[in-house]
Coordinates of C-alpha atoms and ligand atoms in Angstrom, one line a residue:
X16 CA 0.1 -0.2 -0.1
X17 CA 1.1 3.4 -0.9
X18 CA 1.9 5.4 2.4
X19 CA 0.0 8.5 2.7
X20 CA 0.9 11.5 5.0
X21 CA -0.5 15.1 5.3
X22 CA 1.8 18.3 5.8
X23 CA 1.6 22.0 5.7
X24 CA 1.7 22.9 2.0
X25 CA 4.9 25.2 2.4
X26 CA 7.0 22.3 4.4
X27 CA 6.8 20.1 1.0
X28 CA 10.7 19.3 0.4
X29 CA 10.4 16.5 -2.1
X30 CA 12.1 16.0 -5.2
X31 CA 9.0 15.3 -7.0
X32 CA 5.9 17.7 -6.7
X33 CA 2.8 17.2 -8.0
X34 CA 0.5 20.2 -7.8
X35 CA -3.5 20.4 -8.7
X36 CA -4.5 22.9 -11.0
X37 CA -8.1 24.1 -12.3
X38 CA -9.5 25.1 -15.5
X39 CA -10.7 28.7 -15.6
X40 CA -12.6 30.0 -18.7
X41 CA -10.1 30.0 -21.4
X42 CA -7.0 29.6 -19.1
X43 CA -5.6 27.8 -16.1
X44 CA -5.9 28.8 -12.7
X45 CA -3.1 28.2 -10.1
X46 CA -4.1 28.8 -6.9
X47 CA -2.5 30.9 -4.1
X48 CA 0.0 27.8 -3.3
X49 CA 0.4 26.9 -7.0
X50 CA 1.4 30.6 -7.6
X51 CA 3.9 30.6 -4.6
X52 CA 5.6 27.5 -6.0
X53 CA 5.7 29.3 -9.6
X54 CA 7.6 32.1 -7.9
X55 CA 10.3 30.1 -6.2
X56 CA 10.7 28.1 -9.4
X57 CA 11.3 31.4 -11.5
X58 CA 7.9 31.2 -13.3
X59 CA 8.6 27.5 -14.5
X60 CA 5.3 26.4 -14.1
X61 CA 3.5 29.4 -16.1
X62 CA 6.0 28.7 -18.9
X63 CA 5.5 25.2 -19.1
X64 CA 1.6 25.8 -19.3
X65 CA 2.3 28.7 -21.9
X66 CA 4.4 26.2 -23.7
X67 CA 1.7 23.1 -23.8
X68 CA -1.4 24.6 -25.1
X69 CA -2.9 20.7 -25.2
X70 CA -2.9 20.9 -21.4
X71 CA -6.3 22.0 -20.4
X72 CA -6.3 21.1 -16.9
X73 CA -9.1 18.6 -17.4
X74 CA -10.1 16.1 -14.7
X75 CA -7.1 13.8 -14.3
X76 CA -4.9 15.3 -17.4
X77 CA -1.4 15.6 -16.4
X78 CA 1.7 17.8 -17.4
X79 CA 5.1 16.6 -16.1
X80 CA 8.3 18.5 -16.6
X81 CA 11.7 18.8 -15.0
X82 CA 12.9 22.1 -13.5
X83 CA 16.4 23.3 -13.0
X84 CA 16.0 25.8 -9.7
X85 CA 18.3 24.7 -7.3
X86 CA 16.0 24.8 -4.3
X87 CA 13.1 23.4 -4.7
X88 CA 11.9 19.8 -6.7
X89 CA 13.4 18.5 -9.7
X90 CA 10.2 17.7 -11.3
X91 CA 6.7 19.1 -11.3
X92 CA 3.3 17.4 -12.5
X93 CA 0.6 19.8 -12.8
X94 CA -2.6 17.6 -12.5
X95 CA -6.0 18.8 -13.7
X96 CA -9.3 18.9 -11.7
X97 CA -11.4 20.8 -14.2
X98 CA -13.5 23.4 -13.0
X99 CA -12.7 24.0 -9.5
X100 CA -16.4 25.0 -8.5
X101 CA -17.6 21.6 -10.0
X102 CA -14.7 19.4 -8.7
X103 CA -16.0 16.8 -6.0
X104 CA -14.6 13.8 -4.3
X105 CA -14.3 11.7 -7.4
X106 CA -12.7 14.5 -9.1
X107 CA -10.0 14.3 -6.3
X108 CA -9.8 10.5 -6.4
X109 CA -9.0 10.9 -10.2
X110 CA -6.7 13.7 -9.7
X111 CA -4.8 12.0 -6.8
X112 CA -4.5 8.8 -9.1
X113 CA -3.2 10.6 -11.9
X114 CA -0.5 12.2 -10.1
X115 CA 0.7 9.0 -8.6
X116 CA 0.5 7.2 -12.1
X117 CA 2.7 10.1 -13.2
X118 CA 5.3 9.7 -10.5
X119 CA 5.2 5.9 -10.0
X120 CA 8.0 5.0 -12.3
X121 CA 10.1 8.0 -11.7
X122 CA 10.3 8.7 -8.1
X123 CA 12.0 6.7 -5.7
X124 CA 10.5 6.9 -2.5
X125 CA 8.1 9.6 -1.6
X126 CA 6.5 11.9 -3.9
X127 CA 4.5 15.2 -3.1
X128 CA 1.1 16.3 -3.8
X129 CA 0.1 20.0 -3.1
X130 CA -3.7 20.2 -2.8
X131 CA -5.0 23.8 -3.4
X132 CA -8.6 24.4 -1.9
X133 CA -9.1 27.6 -3.7
X134 CA -12.2 27.9 -5.7
X135 CA -13.7 24.8 -4.3
X136 CA -17.5 24.8 -3.9
X137 CA -18.7 21.2 -3.7
X138 CA -16.1 19.9 -1.3
X139 CA -13.7 21.2 1.5
X140 CA -10.0 21.8 0.9
X141 CA -9.1 18.7 3.6
X142 CA -11.8 16.6 2.2
X143 CA -10.3 17.2 -1.2
X144 CA -6.9 16.2 0.1
X145 CA -8.3 13.0 1.6
X146 CA -10.0 12.1 -1.6
X147 CA -6.9 12.6 -3.7
X148 CA -4.9 10.1 -1.2
X149 CA -7.7 7.7 -1.5
X150 CA -7.6 7.7 -5.3
X151 CA -3.8 7.5 -5.2
X152 CA -3.8 4.4 -2.9
X153 CA -6.4 2.7 -4.9
X154 CA -4.5 3.3 -8.4
X155 CA -1.2 2.4 -6.8
X156 CA -2.2 -1.1 -6.0
X157 CA -0.6 -3.9 -8.3
X158 CA -0.6 -7.4 -7.7
X159 CA 2.9 -8.9 -9.0
X160 CA 3.7 -11.4 -6.4
X161 CA 4.4 -14.1 -8.8
X162 CA 6.5 -12.2 -11.4
X163 CA 10.0 -13.1 -10.7
X164 CA 12.5 -10.3 -10.0
X165 CA 13.4 -9.1 -13.4
X166 CA 9.8 -9.1 -14.5
X167 CA 8.2 -7.1 -11.8
X168 CA 6.7 -3.7 -13.2
X169 CA 9.0 -1.1 -11.5
X170 CA 6.7 1.0 -9.6
X171 CA 9.3 2.9 -7.5
X172 CA 7.0 5.2 -5.6
X173 CA 6.5 4.3 -1.8
X174 CA 4.7 7.2 -0.4
X175 CA 2.8 10.4 -1.1
X176 CA 3.0 13.6 1.3
X177 CA -0.1 15.6 0.6
X178 CA 0.2 19.3 1.4
X179 CA -2.9 20.9 2.3
X180 CA -3.9 23.8 4.7
X181 CA -5.9 22.3 7.6
X182 CA -3.8 19.0 7.2
X183 CA -4.9 17.7 10.4
X184 CA -8.5 17.7 9.1
X185 CA -7.6 15.7 6.2
X186 CA -5.4 13.1 8.0
X187 CA -8.6 12.5 10.3
X188 CA -11.0 12.4 7.2
X189 CA -8.5 10.0 5.6
X190 CA -8.0 7.5 8.4
X191 CA -11.2 5.5 8.3
X192 CA -11.0 5.9 4.3
X193 CA -7.5 4.2 4.5
X194 CA -9.3 1.2 6.0
X195 CA -11.6 0.9 3.3
X196 CA -8.9 1.2 0.8
X197 CA -6.9 -1.4 2.6
X198 CA -10.1 -3.9 2.4
X199 CA -10.6 -2.9 -1.4
X200 CA -7.0 -4.2 -2.0
X201 CA -7.6 -7.2 0.4
X202 CA -10.6 -8.0 -1.9
X203 CA -8.7 -7.4 -5.3
X204 CA -6.1 -9.7 -3.9
X205 CA -8.5 -12.6 -3.2
X206 CA -9.9 -12.4 -6.6
X207 CA -6.6 -12.2 -8.2
X208 CA -5.2 -15.2 -6.8
X209 CA -5.4 -18.2 -9.1
X210 CA -7.8 -21.0 -8.1
X211 CA -5.1 -23.4 -6.8
X212 CA -4.2 -20.9 -4.1
X213 CA -7.6 -19.5 -3.4
X214 CA -9.9 -22.6 -2.9
X215 CA -12.9 -22.6 -0.4
X216 CA -10.5 -23.5 2.5
X217 CA -8.3 -20.5 1.7
X218 CA -11.2 -18.2 1.3
X219 CA -12.2 -19.5 5.1
X220 CA -8.5 -18.5 6.2
X221 CA -9.4 -15.1 4.6
X222 CA -12.3 -14.7 6.3
X223 CA -10.6 -15.8 9.5
X224 CA -8.2 -12.9 9.4
X225 CA -11.0 -10.8 10.4
X226 CA -11.5 -12.0 13.7
X227 CA -8.6 -9.8 14.9
X228 CA -10.7 -6.9 14.2
X229 CA -13.3 -8.0 16.4
X230 CA -15.4 -10.0 13.8
X231 CA -17.1 -13.2 14.8
X232 CA -16.5 -16.1 12.4
X233 CA -18.1 -19.1 12.2
X234 CA -17.5 -21.9 9.8
X235 CA -20.0 -24.6 8.3
X236 CA -18.5 -27.7 6.8
X237 CA -20.1 -30.3 4.7
X238 CA -21.4 -32.4 7.4
X239 CA -23.3 -29.4 8.9
X240 CA -24.5 -28.3 5.8
X241 CA -25.5 -31.7 4.9
X242 CA -27.7 -31.7 8.3
X243 CA -29.3 -28.5 7.2
X244 CA -30.3 -30.0 4.0
X245 CA -28.1 -27.5 1.6
X246 CA -28.5 -29.8 -1.3
X247 CA -28.4 -26.9 -3.9
X248 CA -25.0 -25.8 -2.7
X249 CA -23.6 -29.1 -2.1
X250 CA -24.8 -30.6 -5.6
X251 CA -22.5 -27.9 -7.0
X252 CA -19.5 -28.7 -4.8
X253 CA -20.0 -32.4 -5.3
X254 CA -17.9 -32.7 -8.6
X255 CA -15.0 -31.3 -6.9
X256 CA -12.2 -32.8 -4.7
X257 CA -12.3 -29.7 -2.5
X258 CA -14.9 -29.3 0.3
X259 CA -17.2 -26.7 0.5
X260 CA -17.8 -24.3 3.3
X261 CA -20.3 -21.7 4.4
X262 CA -18.6 -18.7 6.5
X263 CA -20.5 -16.0 8.5
X264 CA -18.8 -12.8 9.5
X265 CA -20.7 -10.9 12.1
X266 CA -19.7 -7.3 13.1
X267 CA -21.7 -5.9 15.8
X268 CA -20.7 -2.3 15.9
X269 CA -23.9 -1.0 17.7
X270 CA -24.4 -3.4 20.5
X271 CA -26.6 -0.7 22.1
X272 CA -28.7 0.2 19.2
X273 CA -32.4 -0.3 19.5
X274 CA -32.4 -1.9 16.0
X275 CA -30.4 -5.1 16.7
X276 CA -31.3 -6.8 13.1
X277 CA -28.1 -6.6 11.0
X278 CA -28.0 -5.9 7.3
X279 CA -26.7 -9.1 5.7
X280 CA -24.3 -9.1 2.8
X281 CA -24.4 -12.4 1.1
X282 CA -21.6 -13.4 -1.5
X283 CA -21.2 -16.1 -4.1
X284 CA -18.1 -17.7 -3.7
X285 CA -17.2 -20.1 -6.6
X286 CA -13.4 -20.2 -6.3
X287 CA -13.5 -21.7 -9.7
X288 CA -16.3 -22.2 -12.3
X289 CA -15.4 -24.7 -14.8
X290 CA -19.2 -25.2 -15.9
X291 CA -19.0 -28.6 -14.3
X292 CA -20.4 -31.3 -16.5
X293 CA -22.0 -28.3 -18.6
X294 CA -18.4 -27.5 -19.4
X295 CA -17.4 -24.2 -20.2
X296 CA -15.4 -23.7 -23.5
X297 CA -11.6 -23.5 -23.1
X298 CA -11.1 -20.0 -24.3
X299 CA -11.4 -17.6 -21.4
X300 CA -12.2 -20.4 -18.7
X301 CA -9.2 -19.2 -16.8
X302 CA -11.3 -16.1 -16.0
X303 CA -13.6 -18.0 -14.0
X304 CA -11.1 -17.9 -10.8
X305 CA -13.0 -14.5 -10.3
X306 CA -16.1 -16.4 -9.8
X307 CA -15.7 -15.7 -5.9
X308 CA -15.8 -11.9 -6.4
X309 CA -18.9 -11.7 -4.7
X310 CA -17.6 -13.5 -1.6
X311 CA -14.5 -11.6 -1.8
X312 CA -16.3 -8.1 -1.8
X313 CA -18.4 -9.3 1.5
X314 CA -15.2 -10.3 3.1
X315 CA -13.7 -7.1 2.1
X316 CA -16.8 -5.0 3.2
X317 CA -17.2 -6.4 6.3
X318 CA -13.3 -5.9 7.1
X319 CA -13.7 -2.5 6.1
X320 CA -16.8 -1.7 8.6
X321 CA -15.0 -3.7 11.4
X322 CA -11.6 -1.9 10.7
X323 CA -13.0 1.6 10.9
X324 CA -15.3 0.6 13.6
X325 CA -18.5 1.6 11.9
X326 CA -21.4 1.9 14.4
X327 CA -23.6 -0.6 12.8
X328 CA -24.5 -4.1 12.7
X329 CA -23.8 -6.2 9.8
X330 CA -23.3 -9.9 9.0
X331 CA -21.3 -11.4 6.0
X332 CA -22.4 -14.9 4.6
X333 CA -20.6 -16.6 1.8
X334 CA -21.1 -19.8 0.2
X335 CA -17.5 -21.3 -0.9
X336 CA -17.5 -24.0 -3.3
X337 CA -15.6 -25.1 -6.5
X338 CA -17.7 -26.1 -9.6
X339 CA -16.0 -29.1 -11.4
X340 CA -16.7 -31.9 -13.8
X341 CA -16.0 -35.6 -12.8
X342 CA -17.3 -39.1 -12.2
X343 CA -18.9 -37.7 -8.9
X344 CA -20.4 -34.4 -10.4
X345 CA -24.1 -33.5 -10.6
X346 CA -25.5 -34.1 -14.2
X347 CA -27.8 -31.8 -16.1
X348 CA -31.2 -33.2 -15.4
X349 CA -30.6 -34.1 -11.8
X350 CA -33.2 -32.7 -9.4
X351 CA -32.2 -31.5 -6.0
X352 CA -33.9 -30.0 -3.0
X353 CA -32.6 -26.9 -1.2
X354 CA -32.7 -26.3 2.3
X355 CA -35.9 -24.7 2.5
X356 CA -37.7 -27.4 0.6
X357 CA -38.1 -26.3 -2.5
X358 CA -37.0 -28.7 -5.5
X359 CA -34.7 -27.7 -8.5
X360 CA -34.3 -29.2 -11.8
X361 CA -30.5 -28.7 -12.8
X362 CA -30.7 -28.3 -16.6
X363 CA -27.4 -26.8 -16.8
X364 CA -24.6 -27.2 -14.3
X365 CA -23.0 -24.1 -15.3
X366 CA -25.6 -22.3 -13.7
X367 CA -24.5 -23.0 -10.6
X368 CA -23.9 -19.6 -8.6
X369 CA -27.9 -19.3 -8.0
X370 CA -27.7 -22.9 -6.7
X371 CA -25.3 -21.9 -4.0
X372 CA -26.9 -18.5 -3.3
X373 CA -30.1 -20.4 -2.7
X374 CA -29.2 -21.9 0.4
X375 CA -26.9 -19.3 1.6
X376 CA -29.6 -16.7 1.3
X377 CA -32.0 -18.9 3.2
X378 CA -29.4 -19.5 5.9
X379 CA -28.7 -15.8 6.5
X380 CA -32.4 -15.3 6.8
X381 CA -33.2 -18.0 9.1
X382 CA -29.8 -17.4 11.2
X383 CA -29.9 -13.7 11.3
X384 CA -33.1 -12.2 10.5
X385 CA -31.7 -9.6 8.8
X386 CA -33.4 -6.2 8.2
X387 CA -32.3 -6.2 4.6
X388 CA -30.3 -8.6 2.6
X389 CA -27.7 -7.6 -0.1
X390 CA -26.4 -10.3 -2.0
X391 CA -23.4 -9.9 -4.4
X392 CA -22.6 -12.4 -7.5
X393 CA -20.8 -12.7 -10.7
X394 CA -23.7 -14.5 -11.8
X395 CA -24.4 -14.0 -15.2
X396 CA -22.7 -13.5 -18.6
X397 CA -25.6 -11.8 -19.7
X398 CA -25.0 -9.2 -17.4
X399 CA -21.9 -8.4 -19.6
X400 CA -23.9 -8.1 -22.9
X401 CA -26.1 -5.8 -21.0
X402 CA -24.0 -3.2 -19.1
X403 CA -20.5 -4.0 -20.1
X404 CA -18.0 -3.1 -17.4
X405 CA -19.3 0.3 -16.0
X406 CA -22.5 -0.5 -14.4
X407 CA -23.4 -3.4 -12.1
X408 CA -26.9 -4.8 -12.4
X409 CA -29.3 -4.6 -9.4
X410 CA -32.6 -6.4 -9.0
X411 CA -34.6 -5.5 -5.7
X412 CA -38.2 -6.2 -4.1
X413 CA -37.7 -2.7 -2.3
X414 CA -37.8 0.8 -3.9
X415 CA -36.0 2.3 -0.7
X416 CA -33.3 -0.2 -0.3
X417 CA -32.6 0.3 -4.2
X418 CA -32.3 3.9 -4.3
X419 CA -30.0 4.0 -1.4
X420 CA -27.8 1.6 -3.5
X421 CA -28.0 3.7 -6.5
X422 CA -27.0 6.8 -4.4
X423 CA -24.3 5.0 -2.4
X424 CA -22.8 3.9 -6.2
X425 CA -22.8 7.5 -7.2
X426 CA -20.7 8.7 -4.3
X427 CA -18.1 6.2 -4.8
X428 CA -18.2 5.5 -8.4
X429 CA -19.4 1.9 -8.1
X430 CA -22.6 2.5 -10.2
X431 CA -25.4 0.1 -10.4
X432 CA -28.7 0.1 -12.7
X433 CA -31.7 -1.4 -11.7
X434 CA -33.4 -3.9 -13.8
X435 CA -37.0 -5.1 -13.7
X436 CA -38.5 -8.4 -11.8
X437 CA -41.9 -9.8 -13.0
X438 CA -44.2 -12.7 -12.6
X439 CA -43.8 -13.1 -16.2
X440 CA -40.1 -13.6 -15.9
X441 CA -40.6 -15.8 -12.9
X442 CA -42.7 -18.2 -14.8
X443 CA -39.7 -18.7 -17.3
X444 CA -38.0 -20.7 -14.7
X445 CA -40.9 -23.1 -13.8
X446 CA -40.0 -26.6 -14.2
X447 CA -42.2 -29.6 -15.7
X448 CA -40.7 -32.0 -12.9
X449 CA -39.6 -30.0 -10.0
X450 CA -40.6 -26.3 -8.3
X451 CA -38.2 -24.5 -10.8
X452 CA -35.5 -25.3 -13.2
X453 CA -32.0 -23.6 -12.8
X454 CA -31.9 -21.9 -16.1
X455 CA -34.7 -19.7 -18.1
X456 CA -35.6 -19.8 -21.9
X457 CA -32.6 -19.8 -24.4
X458 CA -30.5 -16.6 -23.7
X459 CA -33.6 -14.1 -23.1
X460 CA -33.4 -12.2 -20.0
X461 CA -30.6 -14.4 -18.9
X462 CA -29.8 -11.9 -15.9
X463 CA -33.5 -11.4 -14.7
X464 CA -34.3 -14.9 -14.7
X465 CA -31.2 -15.6 -12.6
X466 CA -32.4 -12.8 -10.3
X467 CA -36.1 -14.3 -10.0
X468 CA -34.5 -17.7 -9.0
X469 CA -32.8 -15.9 -6.4
X470 CA -35.8 -14.1 -5.2
X471 CA -37.8 -17.5 -4.7
X472 CA -35.5 -17.7 -1.6
X473 CA -36.3 -14.6 -0.2
X474 CA -39.2 -14.3 2.5
X475 CA -41.7 -11.8 1.5
X476 CA -41.0 -9.2 4.4
X477 CA -37.3 -8.9 3.9
X478 CA -36.0 -6.1 1.9
X479 CA -33.5 -7.5 -0.8
X480 CA -31.3 -6.3 -3.3
X481 CA -29.3 -8.7 -5.7
X482 CA -26.2 -7.1 -7.4
X483 CA -24.8 -9.0 -10.6
X484 CA -21.1 -7.8 -10.6
X485 CA -20.0 -10.3 -13.4
X486 CA -19.2 -7.2 -15.6
X487 CA -17.5 -5.1 -13.0
X488 CA -15.3 -7.5 -10.7
X489 CA -12.8 -7.6 -13.4
X490 CA -12.0 -5.4 -15.9
X491 CA -9.2 -5.9 -18.7
X492 CA -8.4 -2.1 -19.3
X493 CA -7.3 0.2 -16.3
X494 CA -9.7 2.8 -14.9
X495 CA -9.3 6.0 -13.0
X496 CA -9.0 4.3 -9.8
X497 CA -8.0 0.7 -10.7
X498 CA -5.1 -0.9 -12.4
X499 CA -6.4 -3.8 -14.9
X500 CA -7.6 -6.8 -13.2
X501 CA -9.6 -7.4 -10.1
X502 CA -11.6 -4.3 -9.2
X503 CA -12.8 -5.1 -5.7
X504 CA -16.2 -3.6 -6.9
X505 CA -18.7 -3.9 -4.2
X506 CA -16.4 -3.1 -1.0
X507 CA -16.8 0.5 -1.3
X508 CA -20.3 0.3 -2.4
X509 CA -21.3 -1.9 0.8
X510 CA -19.5 0.4 3.0
X511 CA -21.3 3.5 1.9
X512 CA -24.8 1.8 1.6
X513 CA -24.4 1.3 5.4
X514 CA -23.7 4.9 5.5
X515 CA -26.6 5.8 3.5
X516 CA -29.1 3.5 5.2
X517 CA -28.9 6.0 8.0
X518 CA -26.9 4.7 10.9
X519 CA -24.2 7.2 12.3
X520 CA -21.5 5.4 10.7
Ligands
LIG25 N1 -20.1 -17.4 -13.3 C1 -20.5 -17.4 -14.6 C2 -21.4 -16.0 -15.1 C3 -20.2 -15.1 -15.8 C4 -19.8 -15.5 -16.7 C5 -19.5 -14.1 -14.9 C6 -18.9 -14.7 -17.8 C7 -18.6 -13.4 -15.7 C8 -18.4 -13.7 -16.9 C9 -21.9 -18.3 -13.9 O1 -21.7 -19.3 -12.9 C10 -22.3 -18.8 -15.4 O2 -21.7 -19.7 -15.9 N2 -23.5 -18.5 -16.0 C11 -24.2 -19.0 -17.2 C12 -25.6 -19.3 -17.0 C13 -26.2 -20.0 -18.1 C14 -25.8 -21.3 -18.2 C15 -27.6 -19.9 -17.6 C16 -24.0 -17.9 -18.3 O3 -24.0 -16.8 -18.0 O4 -23.6 -18.3 -19.3
LIG26 MN1 -21.0 -21.1 -14.0
LIG27 ZN1 -20.3 -18.9 -11.9

């Protein structure tokens, strides 16, 4: 993790200095701090801006140049934030991320970033600095533990010191955010690790790490799940040599609250999805190591809330299995009974996520009587067809909960788009031989029929939202605040949702 500190703007002494600059009418606005730097550097900033008409200080745009003044930095990086009065937290996240990217390969040790609060309307100076730090930490994350020394990507930069007035306030604002960032990176690590490293048992170990943060972790093994009749989940696991687990992670940050019922987060944790007997095609199958992205997001979110000591009660529940073909594997055409007594005709063993979630959703409701339940799953390829990578699809029986999630998503740039549920879609999963089948009709409305399947396991009075993160858990191209690969999508979203849902956290 990039090391972050905050200081008095005038006390920055680093060799590399990034400076936030804003757009103003036809020109570029140097704030008072930047002007001061410009003076000490003999007008180097103004000159660079004048000599580079393509630099318009757009959000995240950078202009990097060496300077030769003896006192002061060797390199200056101007980082655009667009119009100061329009800049918000996400603007500064993008700016912080752009600053660290511009410096990462050239700055050994620590770089500096000067955040000028001048002209800001939507955000305070210290909050802007904290957001820039958040963006920098998230963008700096890399996973290169399996590269041998020569092949390692050379990111030299180790720390960022942020110069801002009221730096103490910035530091206090960033402290909880840093816990969230660490948890995002924790989730990204889990998703990136290959399936021979992160198997169901390894996910249990990852969840157990939360115990030292005060989270109560319980683990159900195969026998206990057999006793509970979780044949939907166990049917998926039966083709694999790796035993399945169900893990609960309970954070009680509001033990005195009147409302003791927790919010439940439920995650799909298929540590590898080969498709089972309905085997997937070979091309791209390796991607299916990320099919535990929902579970990783749940572990990450509970970790974030516990680490920042959020005054709220939440429980994370994850179902961990590997979906493999073998002589023991379940077959297309098999009928299984879920823990709540419904029968399911398995017509495609690759539609396994909903089978796992069926029993986990039931267990979460029975065991914790949650006031709301949010599940996350890399559930359907159809989600990628519908929304690509930017938005996750959500499906809900509760307008208020869905709206809170949409709002939370906008605040942290983990966007969600609501899809419909309807009894006509529900009919599409009726089976001739059992209560339901695990696929719909052809490829029609594939993400919705999957959600309708889950809905059959939600009790009437429970507010529920399902998030299909098939497109957002993993990205082939970097984004503003994420290098390519695992995104950790869901950690910030859930953390923010808790905040949105009105507790003092
Ligand atoms: N894990 C996949 C969904 C998926 C596919 C996520 C591609 C991300 C990228 C899921 O288990 C699956 O295989 N779903 C099937 C369902 C179908 C058989 C009804 C799918 O989407 O093809
Ligand atoms: Mn599958
Ligand atoms: Zn899957």
